[in-house]
Tab-separated table of C-alpha atoms in Angstrom:
chain	number	residue	atom	x	y	z
A	1	TYR	CA	-13.748	33.838	60.410
A	2	ALA	CA	-16.789	33.991	62.737
A	3	ALA	CA	-17.934	29.956	61.096
A	4	VAL	CA	-14.560	28.749	62.158
A	5	PHE	CA	-14.633	30.354	65.760
A	6	GLU	CA	-18.467	28.731	65.233
A	7	ARG	CA	-17.304	25.270	64.476
A	8	GLU	CA	-14.920	24.942	67.061
A	9	ASP	CA	-17.711	26.331	69.402
A	10	PRO	CA	-20.991	25.400	67.975
A	11	LYS	CA	-22.750	27.353	70.572
A	12	LEU	CA	-21.425	30.561	69.005
A	13	ARG	CA	-24.066	29.743	66.149
A	14	PHE	CA	-27.216	31.516	67.889
A	15	LEU	CA	-25.641	34.588	69.788
A	16	PRO	CA	-24.253	37.465	68.434
A	17	LEU	CA	-20.214	36.682	67.488
A	18	ALA	CA	-17.671	39.430	66.330
A	19	VAL	CA	-14.210	39.026	64.801
A	20	GLN	CA	-11.805	41.796	66.090
A	21	GLN	CA	-8.487	42.785	64.676
A	22	LYS	CA	-7.463	45.905	66.216
A	23	GLN	CA	-9.830	48.140	67.146
A	24	ILE	CA	-12.055	47.019	64.274
A	25	ILE	CA	-14.678	44.197	63.877
A	26	VAL	CA	-13.677	42.569	60.512
A	27	THR	CA	-16.266	40.493	60.165
A	28	CYS	CA	-19.523	39.084	62.023
A	29	ASN	CA	-22.254	36.443	61.653
A	30	TYR	CA	-25.882	37.049	60.502
A	31	GLU	CA	-26.610	36.909	64.483
A	32	ALA	CA	-24.729	39.792	65.104
A	33	ARG	CA	-25.704	41.855	61.773
A	34	ARG	CA	-29.452	42.041	63.157
A	35	HIS	CA	-28.186	43.230	66.208
A	36	GLY	CA	-26.360	46.017	64.528
A	37	LEU	CA	-22.928	45.030	64.287
A	38	TYR	CA	-21.333	45.056	60.732
A	39	LYS	CA	-17.755	44.876	59.207
A	40	LEU	CA	-15.386	47.037	59.851
A	41	GLN	CA	-17.391	48.653	62.839
A	42	ARG	CA	-15.132	49.809	65.503
A	43	VAL	CA	-14.902	47.540	68.488
A	44	THR	CA	-16.339	50.596	71.033
A	45	GLU	CA	-19.161	51.514	68.815
A	46	ALA	CA	-20.071	47.507	68.673
A	47	ARG	CA	-20.147	46.969	72.622
A	48	LYS	CA	-22.265	49.933	72.783
A	49	ARG	CA	-24.437	49.126	70.059
A	50	CYS	CA	-24.546	45.124	71.404
A	51	PRO	CA	-23.323	44.570	74.770
A	52	GLU	CA	-24.536	40.890	74.806
A	53	ALA	CA	-22.313	40.423	71.437
A	54	VAL	CA	-19.660	37.676	72.096
A	55	ILE	CA	-16.405	39.117	70.248
A	56	VAL	CA	-13.338	37.060	69.326
A	57	LEU	CA	-9.444	38.146	68.684
A	58	GLY	CA	-8.905	37.248	65.341
A	59	GLU	CA	-5.060	38.422	64.960
A	60	ASP	CA	-3.430	34.738	64.988
A	61	LEU	CA	-4.349	33.881	60.672
A	62	THR	CA	-3.538	30.354	61.508
A	63	ARG	CA	-6.733	28.901	61.971
A	64	PHE	CA	-8.281	30.361	59.377
A	65	ARG	CA	-5.516	29.538	57.043
A	66	ASN	CA	-5.549	25.578	58.286
A	67	ALA	CA	-9.514	25.893	57.898
A	68	SER	CA	-9.502	27.130	54.415
A	69	LYS	CA	-6.863	24.690	53.022
A	70	ASP	CA	-8.786	21.700	54.180
A	71	ASN	CA	-11.984	23.157	53.177
A	72	TYR	CA	-10.622	23.519	49.492
A	73	ASN	CA	-9.019	20.354	49.440
A	74	PHE	CA	-11.996	18.879	50.435
A	75	LEU	CA	-14.264	20.370	47.127
A	76	ARG	CA	-11.104	20.141	45.072
A	77	SER	CA	-11.555	16.432	45.393
A	78	PHE	CA	-14.729	17.105	43.840
A	79	VAL	CA	-13.798	18.049	41.175
A	80	TRP	CA	-12.857	15.831	38.039
A	81	SER	CA	-10.692	18.507	36.163
A	82	GLY	CA	-8.849	19.931	39.448
A	83	LYS	CA	-9.541	23.569	37.697
A	84	VAL	CA	-10.544	25.072	41.443
A	85	GLU	CA	-8.853	28.664	42.001
A	86	LYS	CA	-9.196	29.551	45.962
A	87	LEU	CA	-9.289	33.364	46.484
A	88	GLY	CA	-9.021	34.590	49.627
A	89	PHE	CA	-9.468	31.935	52.557
A	90	ASP	CA	-12.845	31.165	51.668
A	91	GLU	CA	-13.980	31.103	48.279
A	92	VAL	CA	-13.192	29.503	45.337
A	93	TRP	CA	-14.346	28.910	41.960
A	94	ALA	CA	-14.648	25.423	40.545
A	95	ASP	CA	-14.452	24.377	36.820
A	96	VAL	CA	-17.422	21.824	36.426
A	97	THR	CA	-17.602	21.688	32.788
A	98	ASP	CA	-16.222	18.245	32.080
A	99	MET	CA	-18.417	16.869	34.596
A	100	VAL	CA	-21.690	18.729	33.314
A	101	ASP	CA	-20.804	17.312	29.826
A	102	TYR	CA	-20.294	13.658	30.465
A	103	ASN	CA	-23.756	13.792	32.316
A	104	ILE	CA	-25.083	15.510	30.008
A	105	GLU	CA	-24.074	12.497	27.529
A	106	MET	CA	-25.423	9.861	29.892
A	107	ILE	CA	-28.808	12.178	30.836
A	108	ASN	CA	-32.414	10.431	29.065
A	109	GLN	CA	-33.706	13.604	27.869
A	110	ASN	CA	-37.552	11.794	27.497
A	111	ALA	CA	-37.115	10.872	31.300
A	112	LEU	CA	-35.456	14.199	32.909
A	113	GLN	CA	-37.500	13.193	36.429
A	114	CYS	CA	-35.265	10.154	36.612
A	115	SER	CA	-31.870	11.532	36.131
A	116	PHE	CA	-28.717	10.056	37.689
A	117	LEU	CA	-25.927	12.708	38.625
A	118	HIS	CA	-22.312	10.954	37.874
A	119	LEU	CA	-19.773	11.790	40.659
A	120	SER	CA	-16.925	9.306	38.708
A	121	GLN	CA	-16.259	8.317	35.235
A	122	ASN	CA	-14.891	4.837	35.900
A	123	ASP	CA	-17.327	3.563	37.788
A	124	PRO	CA	-21.032	4.536	37.109
A	125	THR	CA	-22.763	3.201	40.437
A	126	ILE	CA	-21.448	6.228	42.475
A	127	GLY	CA	-23.766	9.467	42.008
A	128	LEU	CA	-27.155	10.676	42.941
A	129	PRO	CA	-30.032	10.348	41.593
A	130	PHE	CA	-31.421	13.889	40.847
A	131	ASP	CA	-34.711	15.513	38.650
A	132	GLY	CA	-33.550	16.552	36.265
A	133	SER	CA	-36.667	18.576	34.683
A	134	LYS	CA	-35.944	21.766	37.669
A	135	VAL	CA	-33.407	23.112	38.705
A	136	SER	CA	-31.976	22.994	42.534
A	137	GLY	CA	-32.590	25.697	44.832
A	138	HIS	CA	-33.195	29.684	43.330
A	139	THR	CA	-33.261	31.063	39.997
A	140	PHE	CA	-32.736	34.608	38.691
A	141	PRO	CA	-35.614	35.801	37.299
A	142	ALA	CA	-36.862	34.282	40.532
A	143	GLY	CA	-39.889	32.111	40.342
A	144	SER	CA	-39.445	31.228	36.687
A	145	ALA	CA	-41.573	28.878	35.003
A	146	GLU	CA	-38.640	26.597	34.215
A	147	ASN	CA	-38.185	25.767	38.043
A	148	LYS	CA	-41.404	23.509	37.672
A	149	SER	CA	-41.313	20.622	38.081
A	150	SER	CA	-42.998	18.797	34.721
A	151	ASP	CA	-41.441	16.559	31.654
A	152	GLU	CA	-39.734	19.026	30.848
A	153	PRO	CA	-40.216	22.805	30.985
A	154	PRO	CA	-42.946	24.743	30.073
A	155	ASP	CA	-41.612	27.212	27.795
A	156	SER	CA	-39.310	24.690	26.318
A	157	ARG	CA	-40.739	25.249	22.862
A	158	SER	CA	-40.477	29.336	22.941
A	159	MET	CA	-36.653	28.252	24.023
A	160	SER	CA	-33.756	28.389	20.761
A	161	GLU	CA	-31.970	24.998	20.924
A	162	HIS	CA	-29.160	26.741	22.273
A	163	ASP	CA	-31.282	28.301	24.959
A	164	SER	CA	-32.656	25.032	26.135
A	165	LEU	CA	-29.494	23.206	26.296
A	166	LEU	CA	-27.859	26.037	28.115
A	167	HIS	CA	-30.906	25.003	30.830
A	168	LEU	CA	-30.425	21.635	30.973
A	169	ARG	CA	-26.597	22.233	32.212
A	170	LEU	CA	-27.667	24.937	34.393
A	171	VAL	CA	-29.686	22.259	35.278
A	172	VAL	CA	-26.923	19.786	36.145
A	173	GLY	CA	-24.674	22.259	37.428
A	174	SER	CA	-27.301	23.109	40.655
A	175	HIS	CA	-27.825	19.677	41.798
A	176	LEU	CA	-23.567	19.278	41.629
A	177	ALA	CA	-23.351	22.194	43.644
A	178	GLN	CA	-26.282	21.304	46.158
A	179	HIS	CA	-24.990	18.072	46.133
A	180	LEU	CA	-21.487	19.910	46.876
A	181	ARG	CA	-22.875	22.174	49.995
A	182	TYR	CA	-24.381	19.132	51.642
A	183	GLN	CA	-20.914	17.283	51.777
A	184	LEU	CA	-19.182	20.745	52.943
A	185	GLU	CA	-21.628	20.969	55.499
A	186	GLU	CA	-22.253	16.972	56.775
A	187	HIS	CA	-17.984	16.537	56.524
A	188	ARG	CA	-16.974	19.957	57.615
A	189	GLY	CA	-19.429	22.065	59.546
A	190	TYR	CA	-19.130	24.773	57.202
A	191	SER	CA	-22.588	26.172	55.467
A	192	SER	CA	-22.551	27.963	52.337
A	193	THR	CA	-23.945	29.852	49.371
A	194	VAL	CA	-23.519	28.871	45.953
A	195	GLY	CA	-24.195	30.999	42.460
A	196	ILE	CA	-24.244	29.156	38.960
A	197	SER	CA	-24.066	30.498	35.724
A	198	THR	CA	-20.968	30.219	32.484
A	199	THR	CA	-18.650	32.987	34.166
A	200	LYS	CA	-16.539	33.738	37.528
A	201	LEU	CA	-18.238	37.236	36.864
A	202	ILE	CA	-22.134	36.295	37.643
A	203	SER	CA	-21.500	33.071	39.202
A	204	LYS	CA	-20.496	35.620	42.271
A	205	LEU	CA	-23.129	37.635	41.910
A	206	VAL	CA	-25.493	36.386	41.673
A	207	GLY	CA	-24.519	34.250	45.000
A	208	ASN	CA	-25.035	37.094	46.533
A	209	VAL	CA	-29.241	37.200	45.835
A	210	ASN	CA	-30.076	34.349	48.622
A	211	LYS	CA	-27.890	34.272	51.404
A	212	PRO	CA	-26.966	32.853	53.900
A	213	LYS	CA	-27.218	28.916	52.561
A	214	GLY	CA	-28.870	29.292	49.478
A	215	GLN	CA	-27.582	28.643	46.386
A	216	THR	CA	-28.692	30.280	42.887
A	217	THR	CA	-28.902	29.572	39.029
A	218	LEU	CA	-29.270	32.674	36.386
A	219	LEU	CA	-31.459	30.943	33.517
A	220	PRO	CA	-31.335	31.624	29.495
A	221	PRO	CA	-31.633	33.482	27.839
A	222	TYR	CA	-27.785	34.921	27.916
A	223	SER	CA	-27.924	36.592	25.031
A	224	SER	CA	-30.170	39.813	24.115
A	225	VAL	CA	-32.847	38.623	20.925
A	226	GLY	CA	-34.440	41.667	19.259
A	227	MET	CA	-36.170	44.128	22.066
A	228	ASP	CA	-36.009	40.921	24.521
A	229	GLU	CA	-32.999	41.895	26.742
A	230	SER	CA	-31.045	38.630	28.363
A	231	ASN	CA	-31.281	38.365	31.914
A	232	ILE	CA	-26.915	38.674	31.968
A	233	THR	CA	-28.429	42.075	31.887
A	234	ARG	CA	-31.427	42.640	33.672
A	235	PHE	CA	-29.931	40.826	36.677
A	236	LEU	CA	-26.783	43.058	36.153
A	237	ASP	CA	-29.038	46.857	35.525
A	238	ASP	CA	-29.965	46.834	39.339
A	239	HIS	CA	-26.220	46.528	40.651
A	240	ASP	CA	-24.449	50.274	41.888
A	241	ILE	CA	-21.552	50.120	38.871
A	242	GLY	CA	-18.390	50.134	42.744
A	243	LYS	CA	-20.121	46.148	43.026
A	244	VAL	CA	-19.583	45.295	40.016
A	245	PRO	CA	-16.259	42.203	40.509
A	246	GLY	CA	-12.949	43.912	39.006
A	247	VAL	CA	-14.505	47.487	39.152
A	248	GLY	CA	-13.030	48.918	41.747
A	249	PHE	CA	-13.264	52.138	44.128
A	250	LYS	CA	-11.502	54.795	41.938
A	251	SER	CA	-12.688	53.644	38.418
A	252	ALA	CA	-16.148	53.659	39.897
A	253	GLN	CA	-15.832	56.680	41.766
A	254	LYS	CA	-14.479	58.106	38.346
A	255	ILE	CA	-17.601	56.939	36.287
A	256	ARG	CA	-19.877	58.186	38.602
A	257	ASP	CA	-18.660	61.135	38.132
A	258	HIS	CA	-18.511	61.177	34.346
A	259	VAL	CA	-22.484	60.077	35.021
A	260	LEU	CA	-23.413	62.311	37.588
A	261	SER	CA	-21.959	65.029	35.642
A	262	ARG	CA	-20.471	66.461	39.404
A	263	PRO	CA	-18.345	64.779	41.999
A	264	ALA	CA	-20.040	62.031	43.785
A	265	ALA	CA	-20.612	61.804	47.550
A	266	PHE	CA	-19.431	58.954	49.364
A	267	GLU	CA	-18.534	58.697	53.215
A	268	MET	CA	-14.946	58.500	54.223
A	269	GLY	CA	-14.503	55.273	56.410
A	270	LEU	CA	-11.785	53.738	57.796
A	271	VAL	CA	-10.599	52.012	54.025
A	272	TYR	CA	-12.916	54.025	51.094
A	273	GLY	CA	-16.282	54.249	52.812
A	274	GLY	CA	-19.346	53.811	50.869
A	275	THR	CA	-21.054	55.619	48.163
A	276	LYS	CA	-23.934	57.789	49.299
A	277	GLU	CA	-24.926	58.171	45.358
A	278	ASN	CA	-25.791	54.997	43.456
A	279	VAL	CA	-25.366	54.658	39.967
A	280	LEU	CA	-26.329	51.422	38.693
A	281	VAL	CA	-24.956	49.468	35.530
A	282	LYS	CA	-27.964	50.272	33.470
A	283	ASP	CA	-27.144	54.356	34.174
A	284	VAL	CA	-23.817	53.433	33.343
A	285	ARG	CA	-24.853	51.024	30.264
A	286	LEU	CA	-27.382	53.511	28.504
A	287	PHE	CA	-25.272	56.742	29.147
A	288	PRO	CA	-24.891	58.653	25.676
A	289	SER	CA	-21.860	57.313	23.751
A	290	MET	CA	-20.593	55.403	26.536
A	291	GLY	CA	-18.433	51.975	25.508
A	292	CYS	CA	-15.078	51.361	25.100
A	293	GLU	CA	-13.218	54.361	24.142
A	294	LEU	CA	-15.270	56.833	26.793
A	295	LEU	CA	-13.808	54.550	29.227
A	296	GLU	CA	-10.632	54.281	28.097
A	297	LYS	CA	-10.497	58.217	27.976
A	298	LEU	CA	-12.070	58.224	31.672
A	299	LEU	CA	-10.038	55.349	34.042
A	300	GLY	CA	-6.805	55.265	31.340
A	301	GLY	CA	-4.061	57.058	31.459
A	302	HIS	CA	-0.575	57.044	33.787
A	303	GLY	CA	0.038	53.446	35.206
A	304	ALA	CA	-3.591	52.127	34.139
A	305	PRO	CA	-3.223	48.337	32.001
A	306	ARG	CA	-3.872	48.994	28.504
A	307	GLY	CA	-7.346	48.511	27.190
A	308	ILE	CA	-9.108	49.033	30.480
A	309	GLY	CA	-11.806	50.826	29.067
A	310	THR	CA	-12.633	47.490	26.955
A	311	LYS	CA	-12.560	44.936	30.047
A	312	VAL	CA	-14.379	47.377	32.275
A	313	TRP	CA	-16.994	47.748	29.398
A	314	GLY	CA	-17.295	43.712	29.047
A	315	LEU	CA	-17.799	43.653	32.345
A	316	ILE	CA	-20.697	46.218	32.505
A	317	ASN	CA	-22.646	43.819	30.109
A	318	GLY	CA	-21.859	40.583	31.771
A	319	VAL	CA	-18.757	39.375	29.513
A	320	ASP	CA	-16.264	37.722	31.353
A	321	ASP	CA	-13.818	35.010	29.966
A	322	SER	CA	-11.477	35.133	32.729
A	323	GLU	CA	-10.729	31.237	33.099
A	324	VAL	CA	-10.480	28.985	36.444
A	325	SER	CA	-6.634	28.339	36.981
A	326	LYS	CA	-5.641	25.170	37.834
A	327	ALA	CA	-4.559	24.927	41.391
A	328	ARG	CA	-0.457	25.246	42.301
A	329	GLU	CA	0.808	22.330	44.155
A	330	VAL	CA	3.514	25.853	45.615
A	331	PRO	CA	2.367	28.474	45.763
A	332	GLN	CA	3.643	31.172	43.468
A	333	GLN	CA	4.710	33.664	46.263
A	334	ILE	CA	4.223	34.064	49.930
A	335	SER	CA	3.089	37.386	51.585
A	336	ILE	CA	2.622	38.407	54.928
A	337	GLU	CA	1.358	41.876	56.022
A	338	ASP	CA	0.220	43.552	59.182
A	339	SER	CA	-1.716	47.460	59.683
A	340	TYR	CA	-1.038	50.027	62.511
A	341	ILE	CA	-2.127	53.287	63.304
A	342	ARG	CA	1.231	54.471	63.649
A	343	LEU	CA	4.367	53.840	62.832
A	344	ASP	CA	6.672	56.997	63.786
A	345	THR	CA	10.418	55.615	65.054
A	346	MET	CA	12.825	53.564	63.045
A	347	PRO	CA	12.591	51.266	66.650
A	348	ASP	CA	9.620	50.187	66.429
A	349	VAL	CA	10.043	50.034	62.116
A	350	GLU	CA	12.793	47.272	62.644
A	351	LYS	CA	10.736	45.740	65.559
A	352	GLU	CA	7.728	45.146	63.414
A	353	LEU	CA	9.927	44.235	60.406
A	354	GLN	CA	11.757	41.474	62.380
A	355	MET	CA	8.234	40.274	63.053
A	356	LEU	CA	6.887	40.400	60.160
A	357	VAL	CA	9.700	38.535	58.693
A	358	GLU	CA	10.104	35.782	61.213
A	359	GLU	CA	6.445	34.802	60.449
A	360	LEU	CA	7.062	34.503	56.811
A	361	ALA	CA	9.824	32.486	57.804
A	362	SER	CA	7.743	30.218	59.783
A	363	ARG	CA	4.943	30.388	57.332
A	364	LEU	CA	7.259	29.342	54.298
A	365	VAL	CA	8.671	26.255	56.497
A	366	ARG	CA	4.662	25.355	57.326
A	367	GLU	CA	3.604	25.526	54.322
A	368	THR	CA	5.963	25.024	51.221
A	369	LEU	CA	8.942	23.696	52.719
A	370	ILE	CA	7.718	20.745	55.004
A	371	PRO	CA	5.187	19.678	52.318
A	372	LEU	CA	7.466	19.416	49.668
A	373	PHE	CA	9.736	17.808	52.473
A	374	HIS	CA	7.801	14.585	52.657
A	375	ARG	CA	6.632	14.616	48.895
A	376	LEU	CA	10.662	14.064	48.390
A	377	HIS	CA	11.535	11.927	51.107
A	378	PRO	CA	8.039	9.939	52.090
A	379	GLU	CA	8.431	8.612	55.734
A	380	LYS	CA	8.686	4.592	55.988
A	381	SER	CA	11.314	3.500	57.722
A	382	GLY	CA	12.430	6.988	59.373
A	383	TRP	CA	15.240	8.940	58.310
A	384	ASP	CA	18.987	9.520	58.613
A	385	LEU	CA	19.618	12.638	57.355
A	386	SER	CA	23.252	14.416	57.292
A	387	LEU	CA	22.263	17.266	55.403
A	388	MET	CA	19.900	19.343	54.624
A	389	ASN	CA	20.317	22.438	51.931
A	390	ILE	CA	18.077	25.156	51.567
A	391	CYS	CA	18.960	27.938	48.703
A	392	ALA	CA	17.179	31.290	47.505
A	393	ALA	CA	17.171	30.348	43.762
A	394	ASN	CA	16.154	32.632	40.774
A	395	MET	CA	17.119	35.786	42.471
A	396	ALA	CA	18.380	39.010	40.560
A	397	LEU	CA	18.978	42.741	42.153
A	398	THR	CA	15.972	44.627	41.944
A	399	ALA	CA	14.336	47.989	42.889
A	400	ALA	CA	18.042	49.267	42.881
A	401	SER	CA	19.016	52.533	40.354
A	402	ALA	CA	21.548	50.196	39.297
A	403	LYS	CA	21.898	49.378	35.594
A	404	ASP	CA	21.852	45.832	36.304
A	405	SER	CA	19.303	45.804	38.078
A	406	ALA	CA	16.310	44.029	37.152
A	407	GLY	CA	13.588	46.180	38.556
A	408	ARG	CA	13.479	49.924	38.655
A	409	ASP	CA	14.381	52.393	42.077
A	410	ILE	CA	11.916	51.910	44.259
A	411	SER	CA	12.532	54.897	45.651
A	412	LYS	CA	11.166	56.616	43.011
A	413	MET	CA	7.711	55.615	43.053
A	414	PHE	CA	7.426	56.453	46.632
A	415	LYS	CA	9.270	60.193	45.370
A	416	MET	CA	5.992	60.115	43.233
A	417	GLN	CA	4.310	58.806	45.291
A	418	GLU	CA	2.392	62.105	46.787
A	419	HIS	CA	1.725	63.801	42.921
A	420	ILE	CA	0.402	60.599	41.914
A	421	LEU	CA	-1.998	59.368	44.806
A	422	LYS	CA	-3.402	63.178	45.366
A	423	GLU	CA	-6.213	63.173	43.656
A	424	TRP	CA	-7.613	59.919	45.739
A	425	LYS	CA	-6.059	60.787	48.955
A	426	ALA	CA	-8.306	59.534	52.039
A	427	GLU	CA	-8.046	60.877	55.698
A	428	ASP	CA	-8.412	57.897	58.222
A	429	VAL	CA	-9.446	59.948	61.379
A	430	ASP	CA	-8.355	57.805	64.292
A	431	GLY	CA	-9.246	54.259	63.002
A	432	ASP	CA	-6.747	51.525	60.885
A	433	PRO	CA	-7.271	50.203	57.769
A	434	THR	CA	-8.414	46.706	57.779
A	435	VAL	CA	-8.038	44.496	54.589
A	436	ASP	CA	-12.360	43.646	53.610
A	437	GLN	CA	-11.774	39.693	54.494
A	438	THR	CA	-15.291	37.584	53.261
A	439	GLU	CA	-15.506	34.328	53.905
A	440	ALA	CA	-17.012	32.229	50.783
A	441	PHE	CA	-16.121	29.725	48.171
A	442	ASP	CA	-16.784	30.051	44.161
A	443	ILE	CA	-17.450	27.481	41.125
A	444	CYS	CA	-17.442	27.975	37.478
A	445	ASP	CA	-17.782	25.930	34.755
A	446	GLY	CA	-17.077	26.696	31.695
A	447	ASP	CA	-20.948	26.603	31.413
A	448	PHE	CA	-21.100	27.017	35.543
A	449	GLY	CA	-20.466	29.496	37.915
A	450	PHE	CA	-20.670	27.674	41.560
A	451	GLN	CA	-19.870	30.292	44.710
A	452	ASN	CA	-19.802	28.778	48.049
A	453	SER	CA	-19.151	30.079	51.545
A	454	ASP	CA	-19.922	29.752	55.255
A	455	GLU	CA	-21.729	32.829	57.028
A	456	THR	CA	-20.861	35.977	55.754
A	457	VAL	CA	-20.262	35.338	51.939
A	458	TYR	CA	-19.727	38.510	49.578
A	459	ASP	CA	-21.010	41.266	51.941
A	460	GLN	CA	-19.325	44.236	48.988
A	461	GLY	CA	-19.948	41.893	46.049
A	462	THR	CA	-16.468	42.491	44.907
A	463	TYR	CA	-13.119	41.053	44.522
A	464	ASP	CA	-12.198	42.173	48.368
A	465	SER	CA	-9.046	40.468	48.946
A	466	GLN	CA	-7.861	39.660	45.156
A	467	GLN	CA	-9.160	42.811	43.052
A	468	ARG	CA	-8.072	45.609	44.443
A	469	GLU	CA	-9.099	46.400	41.401
A	470	VAL	CA	-7.362	47.086	38.308
A	471	ASP	CA	-7.041	51.089	40.760
A	472	SER	CA	-4.567	48.623	43.059
A	473	ARG	CA	-2.263	47.904	39.830
A	474	GLU	CA	-3.156	51.575	38.781
A	475	HIS	CA	0.963	52.057	39.021
A	476	ASP	CA	1.887	49.290	37.542
A	477	GLU	CA	5.238	50.818	35.513
A	478	ILE	CA	6.469	51.356	38.797
A	479	TRP	CA	6.767	48.239	39.665
A	480	GLN	CA	7.932	46.150	36.473
A	481	SER	CA	11.025	44.364	35.935
A	482	ASP	CA	12.113	42.551	32.948
A	483	ASP	CA	14.787	39.050	33.231
A	484	ASP	CA	17.710	40.008	31.816
A	485	GLY	CA	17.823	35.654	30.656
A	486	LEU	CA	21.317	35.377	32.342
A	487	SER	CA	21.876	31.929	33.849
A	488	SER	CA	24.536	31.574	36.231
A	489	ASP	CA	23.929	27.663	36.540
A	490	TYR	CA	27.054	25.287	36.633
A	491	ALA	CA	27.285	21.653	34.790
A	492	CYS	CA	28.496	19.232	37.763
A	493	ALA	CA	31.032	16.620	36.362
A	494	THR	CA	29.918	14.244	38.356
A	495	CYS	CA	26.645	13.762	36.976
A	496	GLY	CA	26.233	16.556	34.543
A	497	HIS	CA	23.257	18.613	36.333
A	498	LEU	CA	23.158	22.059	36.342
A	499	VAL	CA	23.501	23.451	39.309
A	500	PRO	CA	23.674	27.269	40.772
A	501	HIS	CA	26.815	28.090	41.747
A	502	TYR	CA	25.687	28.819	45.385
A	503	ALA	CA	24.923	25.157	45.693
A	504	ILE	CA	27.720	23.724	44.230
A	505	GLU	CA	29.381	23.007	47.205
A	506	ALA	CA	26.969	21.473	49.358
A	507	HIS	CA	26.395	19.458	45.485
A	508	GLU	CA	29.714	17.654	45.912
A	509	ARG	CA	29.221	17.005	49.446
A	510	PHE	CA	26.071	14.842	48.571
A	511	HIS	CA	28.115	13.177	45.710
A	512	ASN	CA	30.569	12.192	48.451
A	513	LEU	CA	28.067	11.258	50.976
A	514	LYS	CA	27.267	8.742	48.223
A	515	ASP	CA	30.156	7.444	47.389
């Protein structure tokens, strides 16, 4: 958020800048942090702490949404596979496996310092020279010998053949990441922070090491041999269990309670607050009898996803087989939300619902219908329209008690919520919850993860907006619905196309207009 305002007014880059939503500071730039401001701080407290801070209102998300879409499309244009996954407004992962594969085939391993990074499969002249003997940017472990320029990594003879190849692939990935960072800053005006590794999990975390405007590559070995730990284990071990992406607040608390053999203390904040007692990944990993079965016992239960113990145990050990999703031309869903200090009358509820519906409809037109219209009807010499039809397809009766409904009765969920959630009830003293939105972007390949952000990257070190973790789906059972598979389409007598029953009349008018 702050970077968008800084781009609009470059003078703000050198001032303490904070973005306000309701009465909360949702984010701030690094200059503001040096003055004692922080995310989810109350505006009144922020003004007392730093009277000279510039606080701008950020409740209208349009400018952030537009900047996010523009940066996403810009970065996607560089990735051959098109596998660029967006996370929130300001993070992406990009799978660059094919680009690294191609460059590994073209590289002369006898002259690594004179390598050329190919950015096009069709034109061998498009690209840039790079030193393939060393990683671009920072590394973990820091100051590793492999990052020193030479004809080959000094200790490459001690590496296995697999690790030597992985090291070279990571070198190529680091130079590609640096190129993308430079392009983003030069052409879009946004700085970035990057993590390069082999999975989404590690790339996201390793990108936190050198902020802001830095990039970090996690070096091999990635697997333990004998008594030698892998660098993945060494890297993860120093993280608090709650900082591991995919392990959310409630799951982390359960694990802390078990390891400490008592409830872990934590501060109640506007959302969840922070833990007062850190339990490191190493503490969990080496805890007696810790493993898939114990984690399943701790984290499983009513509504928990099947196999949650196996999943979390994998994350603790750096195992993440989730793939980077290819971008969708049309979003699968569009939603909107807002938070309030208190809504306690039906007129207030109706008023706010109406406002949300209007904004949702406006976004539907802007983000889906208009782009779809342009794609279906390119403007050449203008349009001469006599009919426009918009229909909602695949509708089903949900959240009802009727036997033919596709979902469960939503009233049951609310009747059960006090019982189900009482263990995790948090009191909000005098503030309103605000969704934690950070500014970041990620890239990963089957061998490389690359995370980029502008000025505020991964402050929480978790999948904040995407994964309120499996805890947020802890009671998915209540929401499940099954498609009954029934179809209500009708075959047009003229063209034979299947048309939903509610669109038959408009479809027939279409044929009549052609006549």
